[in-house]
C-alpha atoms as one frame of an Amber mdcrd trajectory, in Angstrom:
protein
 181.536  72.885  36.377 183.590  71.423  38.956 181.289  70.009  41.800 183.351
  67.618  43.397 185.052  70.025  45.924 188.689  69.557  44.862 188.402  72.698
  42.912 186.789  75.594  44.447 183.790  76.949  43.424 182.212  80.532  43.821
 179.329  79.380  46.534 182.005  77.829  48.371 184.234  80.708  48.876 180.720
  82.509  49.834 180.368  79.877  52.456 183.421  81.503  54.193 182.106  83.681
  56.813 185.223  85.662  56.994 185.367  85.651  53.012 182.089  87.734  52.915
 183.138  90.329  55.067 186.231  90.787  53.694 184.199  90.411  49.990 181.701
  93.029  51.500 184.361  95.684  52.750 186.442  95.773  49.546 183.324  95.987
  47.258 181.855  98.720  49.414 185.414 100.733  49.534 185.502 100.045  45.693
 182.165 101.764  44.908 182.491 104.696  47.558 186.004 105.389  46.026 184.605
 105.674  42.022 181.749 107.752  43.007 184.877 109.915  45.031 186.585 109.540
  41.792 183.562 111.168  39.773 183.111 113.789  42.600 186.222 115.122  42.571
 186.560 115.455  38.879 183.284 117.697  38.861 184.385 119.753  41.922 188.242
 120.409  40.137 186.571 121.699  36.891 184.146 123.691  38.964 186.403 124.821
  40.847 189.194 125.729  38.607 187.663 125.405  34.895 190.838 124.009  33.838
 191.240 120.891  32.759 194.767 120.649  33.610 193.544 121.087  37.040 191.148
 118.101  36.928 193.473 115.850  35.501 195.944 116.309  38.330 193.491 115.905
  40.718 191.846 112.709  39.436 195.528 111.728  38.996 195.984 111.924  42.670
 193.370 108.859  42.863 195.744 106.700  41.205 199.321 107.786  41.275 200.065
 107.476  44.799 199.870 103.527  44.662 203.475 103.371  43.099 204.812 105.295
  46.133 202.949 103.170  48.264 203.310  99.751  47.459 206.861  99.359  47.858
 207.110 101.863  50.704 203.823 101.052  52.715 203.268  97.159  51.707 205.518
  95.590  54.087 203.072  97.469  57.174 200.799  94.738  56.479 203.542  91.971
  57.664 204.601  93.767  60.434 201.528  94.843  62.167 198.180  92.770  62.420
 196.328  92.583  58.730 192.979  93.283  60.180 193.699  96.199  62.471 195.986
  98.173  59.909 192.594  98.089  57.582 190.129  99.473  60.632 192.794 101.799
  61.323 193.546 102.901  57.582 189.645 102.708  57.038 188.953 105.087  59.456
 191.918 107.468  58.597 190.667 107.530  55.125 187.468 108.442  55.867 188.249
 111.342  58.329 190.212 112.563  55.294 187.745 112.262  52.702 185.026 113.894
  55.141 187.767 116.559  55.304 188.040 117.009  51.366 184.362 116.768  51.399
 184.272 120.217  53.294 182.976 123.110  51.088 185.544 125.745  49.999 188.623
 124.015  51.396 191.623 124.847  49.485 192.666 123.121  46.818 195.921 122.382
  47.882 194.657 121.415  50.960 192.646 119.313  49.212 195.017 117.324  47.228
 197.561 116.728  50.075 194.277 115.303  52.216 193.933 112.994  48.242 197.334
 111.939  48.245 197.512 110.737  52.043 194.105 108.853  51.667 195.297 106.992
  48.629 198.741 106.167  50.319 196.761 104.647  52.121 195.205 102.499  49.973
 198.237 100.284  49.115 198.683  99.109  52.612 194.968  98.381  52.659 195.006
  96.514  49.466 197.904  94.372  50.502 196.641  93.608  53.535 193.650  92.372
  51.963 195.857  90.232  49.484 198.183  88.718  52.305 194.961  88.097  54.418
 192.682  85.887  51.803 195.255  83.113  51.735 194.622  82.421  55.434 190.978
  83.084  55.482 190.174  80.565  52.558 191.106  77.174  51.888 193.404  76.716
  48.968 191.279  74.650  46.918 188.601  77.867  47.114 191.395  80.254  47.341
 191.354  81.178  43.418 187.743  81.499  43.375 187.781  83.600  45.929 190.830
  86.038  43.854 188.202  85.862  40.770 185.081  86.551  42.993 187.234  89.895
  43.905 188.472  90.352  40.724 184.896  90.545  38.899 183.753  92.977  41.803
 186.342  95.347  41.453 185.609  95.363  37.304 181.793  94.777  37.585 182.205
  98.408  40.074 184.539 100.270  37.511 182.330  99.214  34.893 179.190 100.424
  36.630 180.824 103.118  38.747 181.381 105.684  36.275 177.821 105.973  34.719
 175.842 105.590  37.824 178.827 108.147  40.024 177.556 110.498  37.073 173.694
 110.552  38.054 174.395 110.364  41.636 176.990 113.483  41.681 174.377 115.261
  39.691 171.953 114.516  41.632 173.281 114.993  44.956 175.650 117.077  44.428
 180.081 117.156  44.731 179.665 117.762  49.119 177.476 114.589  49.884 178.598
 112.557  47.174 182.148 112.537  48.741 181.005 112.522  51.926 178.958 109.077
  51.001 182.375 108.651  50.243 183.654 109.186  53.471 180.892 106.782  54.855
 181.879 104.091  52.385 185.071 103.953  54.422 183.978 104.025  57.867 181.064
 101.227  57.003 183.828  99.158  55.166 186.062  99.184  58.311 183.203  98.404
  60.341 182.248  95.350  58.438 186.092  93.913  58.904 185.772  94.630  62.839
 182.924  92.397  63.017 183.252  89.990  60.312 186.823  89.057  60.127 189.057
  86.988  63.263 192.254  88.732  64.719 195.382  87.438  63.853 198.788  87.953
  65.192 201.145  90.052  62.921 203.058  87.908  60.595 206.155  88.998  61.025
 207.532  89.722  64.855 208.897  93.385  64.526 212.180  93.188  65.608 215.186
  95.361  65.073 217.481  92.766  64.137 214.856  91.428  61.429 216.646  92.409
  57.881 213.698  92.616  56.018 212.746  95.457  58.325 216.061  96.693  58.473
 216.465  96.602  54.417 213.228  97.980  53.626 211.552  97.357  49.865 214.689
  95.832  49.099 214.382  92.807  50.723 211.181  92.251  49.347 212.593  93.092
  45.654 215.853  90.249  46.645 213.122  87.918  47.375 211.715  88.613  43.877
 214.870  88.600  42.003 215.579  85.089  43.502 212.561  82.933  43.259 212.355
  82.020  39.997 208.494  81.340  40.291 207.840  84.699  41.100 209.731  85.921
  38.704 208.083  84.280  35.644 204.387  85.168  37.796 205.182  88.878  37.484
 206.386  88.998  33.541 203.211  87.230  32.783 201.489  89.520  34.628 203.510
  92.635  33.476 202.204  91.831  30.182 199.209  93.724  31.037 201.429  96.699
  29.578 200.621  95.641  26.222 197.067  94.460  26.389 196.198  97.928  28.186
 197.044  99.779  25.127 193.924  99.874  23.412 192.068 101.343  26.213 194.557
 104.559  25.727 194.107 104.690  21.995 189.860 104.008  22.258 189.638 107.987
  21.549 191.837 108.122  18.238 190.470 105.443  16.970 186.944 106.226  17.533
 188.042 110.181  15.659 189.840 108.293  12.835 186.493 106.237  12.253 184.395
 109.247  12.755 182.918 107.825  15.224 181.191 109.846  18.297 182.436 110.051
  22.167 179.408 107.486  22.596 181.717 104.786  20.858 184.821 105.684  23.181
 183.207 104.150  25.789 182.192 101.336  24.353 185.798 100.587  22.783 187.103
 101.385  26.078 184.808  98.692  28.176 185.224  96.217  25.035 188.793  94.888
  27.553 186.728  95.254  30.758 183.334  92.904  29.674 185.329  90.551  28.255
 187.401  89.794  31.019 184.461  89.587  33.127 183.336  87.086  30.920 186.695
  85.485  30.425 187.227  85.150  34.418 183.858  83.860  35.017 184.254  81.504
  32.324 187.867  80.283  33.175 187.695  80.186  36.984 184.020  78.609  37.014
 184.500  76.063  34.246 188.084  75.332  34.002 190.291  73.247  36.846 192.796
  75.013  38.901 195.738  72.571  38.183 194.882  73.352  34.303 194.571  76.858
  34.315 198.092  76.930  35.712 199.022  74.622  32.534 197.573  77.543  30.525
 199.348  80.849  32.074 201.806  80.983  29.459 199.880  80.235  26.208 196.951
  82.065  27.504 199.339  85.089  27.897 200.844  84.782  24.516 197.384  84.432
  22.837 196.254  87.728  24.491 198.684  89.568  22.093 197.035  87.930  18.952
 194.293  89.878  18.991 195.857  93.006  19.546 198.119  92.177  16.851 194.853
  91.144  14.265 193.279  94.650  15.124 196.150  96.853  13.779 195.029  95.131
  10.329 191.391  94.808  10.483 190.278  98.146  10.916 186.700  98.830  11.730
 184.280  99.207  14.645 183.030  95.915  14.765 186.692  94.178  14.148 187.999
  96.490  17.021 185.169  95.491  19.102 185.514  92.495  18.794 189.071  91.900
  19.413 189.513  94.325  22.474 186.624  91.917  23.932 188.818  89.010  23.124
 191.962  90.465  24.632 189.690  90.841  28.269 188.288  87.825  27.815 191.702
  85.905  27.331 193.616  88.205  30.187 191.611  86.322  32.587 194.926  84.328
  33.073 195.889  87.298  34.680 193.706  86.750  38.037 195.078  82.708  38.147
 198.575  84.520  38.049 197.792  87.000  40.862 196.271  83.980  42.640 199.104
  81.957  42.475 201.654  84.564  43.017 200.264  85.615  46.655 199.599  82.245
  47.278 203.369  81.001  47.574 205.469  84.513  48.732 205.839  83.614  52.274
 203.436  84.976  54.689 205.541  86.601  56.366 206.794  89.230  53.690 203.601
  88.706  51.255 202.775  92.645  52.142 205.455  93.674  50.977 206.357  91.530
  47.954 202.490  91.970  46.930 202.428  96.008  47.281 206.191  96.116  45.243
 204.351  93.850  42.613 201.619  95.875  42.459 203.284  98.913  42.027 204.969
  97.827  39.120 201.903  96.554  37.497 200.343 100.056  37.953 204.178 101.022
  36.741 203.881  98.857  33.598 200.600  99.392  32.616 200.745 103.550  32.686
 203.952 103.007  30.250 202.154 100.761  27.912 199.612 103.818  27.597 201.963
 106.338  27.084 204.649 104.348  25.029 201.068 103.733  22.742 200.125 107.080
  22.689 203.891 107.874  21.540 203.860 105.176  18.908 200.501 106.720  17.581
 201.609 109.997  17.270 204.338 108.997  14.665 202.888 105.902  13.381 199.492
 105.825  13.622 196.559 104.034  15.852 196.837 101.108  13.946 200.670 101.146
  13.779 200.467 101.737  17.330 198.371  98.739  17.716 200.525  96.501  15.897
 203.652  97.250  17.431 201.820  96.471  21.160 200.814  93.208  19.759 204.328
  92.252  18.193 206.251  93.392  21.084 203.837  91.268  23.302 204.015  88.395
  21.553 208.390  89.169  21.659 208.106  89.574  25.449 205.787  86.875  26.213
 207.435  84.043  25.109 210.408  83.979  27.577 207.777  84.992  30.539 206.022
  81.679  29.268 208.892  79.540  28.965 210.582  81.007  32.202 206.837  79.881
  34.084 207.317  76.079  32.576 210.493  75.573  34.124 209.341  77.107  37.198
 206.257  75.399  37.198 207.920  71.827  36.538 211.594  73.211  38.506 210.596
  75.052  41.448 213.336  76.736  43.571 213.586  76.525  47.210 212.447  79.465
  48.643 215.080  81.338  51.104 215.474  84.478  52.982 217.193  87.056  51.372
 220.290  88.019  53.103 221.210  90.642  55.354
């Protein structure tokens, strides 16, 4: 482990006073919004007994990011970082104590969903553009993996223990715990984190606010480092593809529902692992080295478990895949770290949007693909096509890497 202070470590990122309340707020916001998640799926099928009906509505928890991301990102540029998360904080949880309401329409109900998670993508990317300025860069990628093993460490845990709690306390003050979550999160930025001016002066002649997502998308298209940060990234479409097929595979084995979940958290552990492992153990100026081979490697797996069938090989292999996708928080890291602060909102909520975009495909091109070819030919196909993909995203990051390009403003 790297003690020397010119790589960051995790107790240094810690030491960040700022870093902890951000850390706090986002971990807080994470586990109020899966027990939510839980809630709502209960209170749909209660409601409706159909699970059409539930779907839709836990769909509303996620679906609304690849609206707003490329729509909503760029707020967190032109207004203040820290006041557009108090302010969306505490507009989420006035909707959320809303939903939490007993007997309110459904409808009503799902257009108070879809505003609150809206509102989540300006949130998240003015989290993202903030941790650059709050932590050093030589304890800036710990800090992205110390986030990063939060938010899987909650979704791991949040499920199982949202289950008991919603039992226990029923759909009403399990969202409005929700609710809280929100309000407590916001409170925790007001105190713990400096203001800073906006970083981009709103002004009517400024193109990017003229231009909208498109500027952000120009900026993209022309830096070539970005560019090769997002296909690596993007790859994520392939990897995800096991989670989709857990349940088919599990039936063709015979397997029970009990082994769904653990071939669907197989991905999840590992990478926990895999992050730990890689940002803890491994320097930062090598781990950029290893973007692209790490990313082509994460398809080999995927690839072996079309042919080794079995609950142990599958096992084994989706853990691998997490644990070698840890390249994908380095690429993250990196790829917030250079988009200029002033348009990082924006180019950071379009990015995200089309991971979200690229990783629902790879599900449903999988599920497809296993429909007329089988889980396993399903599988194999992900992994080929991967490995196809993934070598041009690796060779276009080692000429960026070793070429940069200049970054400039897009035009008007």
């Amino acid at each position: 482990m790297n003690t020397d202070g010119k790589d960051g470590t995790f107790r240094q990122a810690f030491a960040v006073t700022e870093f902890r309340a951000l850390w706090a707020a986002i971990a807080i916001v994470r586990t109020g919004t899966q027990l939510g998640r839980v809630a709502l799926a209960v209170l749909a099928y209660e409601r409706t007994g159909s699970p059409a009906v539930t779907a839709l509505v836990y769909a509303l928890t996620l679906l609304p990011a690849l609206i707003g991301g490329p729509l909503l990102g760029g707020l967190a540029d032109r207004y203040p970082r820290r006041r557009l998360i108090i302010v969306c904080g505490l507009t989420r949880a006035v909707l959320i104590a809303l939903v939490a309401v007993p007997a309110i329409p459904l409808p009503v109900l799902c257009a108070l969903l879809f505003v609150s998670q809206l509102l989540e993508s300006p949130t998240v990317a003015a989290q993202m553009a903030m941790t650059p300025d709050i932590l050093p860069r030589e304890v800036y990628q710990a800090g992205i993996a110390i986030q990063h093993l939060t938010a899987q460490t909650v979704a791991l845990a949040g499920f199982a223990v949202g289950g008991v709690l919603v039992a226990t306390v029923g759909t009403t003050w399990s969202l409005a715990l929700n609710a809280a979550a929100f309000a407590l999160a916001a409170l925790i930025v007001s105190r713990g984190v400096h203001a800073r001016p906006a970083a981009r002066v709103r002004d009517a002649d400024d193109p990017v606010r003229r231009d909208g997502p498109m500027a952000g998308l120009r900026l993209l298209a022309g830096d070539r480092r970005l560019r090769s940060l997002l296909a690596l990234a993007a790859l994520a479409g392939f990897h995800v593809v096991p989670e989709g097929l857990a349940a088919p595979y599990a039936a063709g084995l015979q397997q029970d529902t009990a082994m769904v979940g653990l071939l669907m958290a197989a991905i999840p552990v590992g990478n926990v692992l895999g992050v730990f492992l890689f940002t803890r153990f491994v320097p930062a100026a090598t781990r950029l080295r290893l973007l692209g081979p790490l990313a082509l490697a994460t398809s080999l797996p995927l690839l072996a478990s079309a042919f080794i069938p079995g609950v142990a090989a599958a096992l084994s292999s989706w853990f691998l895949i997490g644990m070698l996708s840890a390249y994908q928080v380095t690429a993250n890291a990196e790829f917030a770290r250079i988009t200029p602060t002033e348009r990082r909102g924006q180019v950071l909520g379009i990015a995200s949007s089309l991971l979200v975009a690229s990783q629902g495909l790879g599900i449903i091109v999988g599920g497809l693909l296993a429909t007329h070819l089988g889980v396993m030919g399903a599988l194999g196909v992900a992994g080929a096509a991967g490995l196809v993909v993934g070598v041009p995203a690796a060779l276009g990051w080692q000429r960026a890497r070793t070429r940069p390009e200049v970054l400039s403003p897009p035009s008007a």
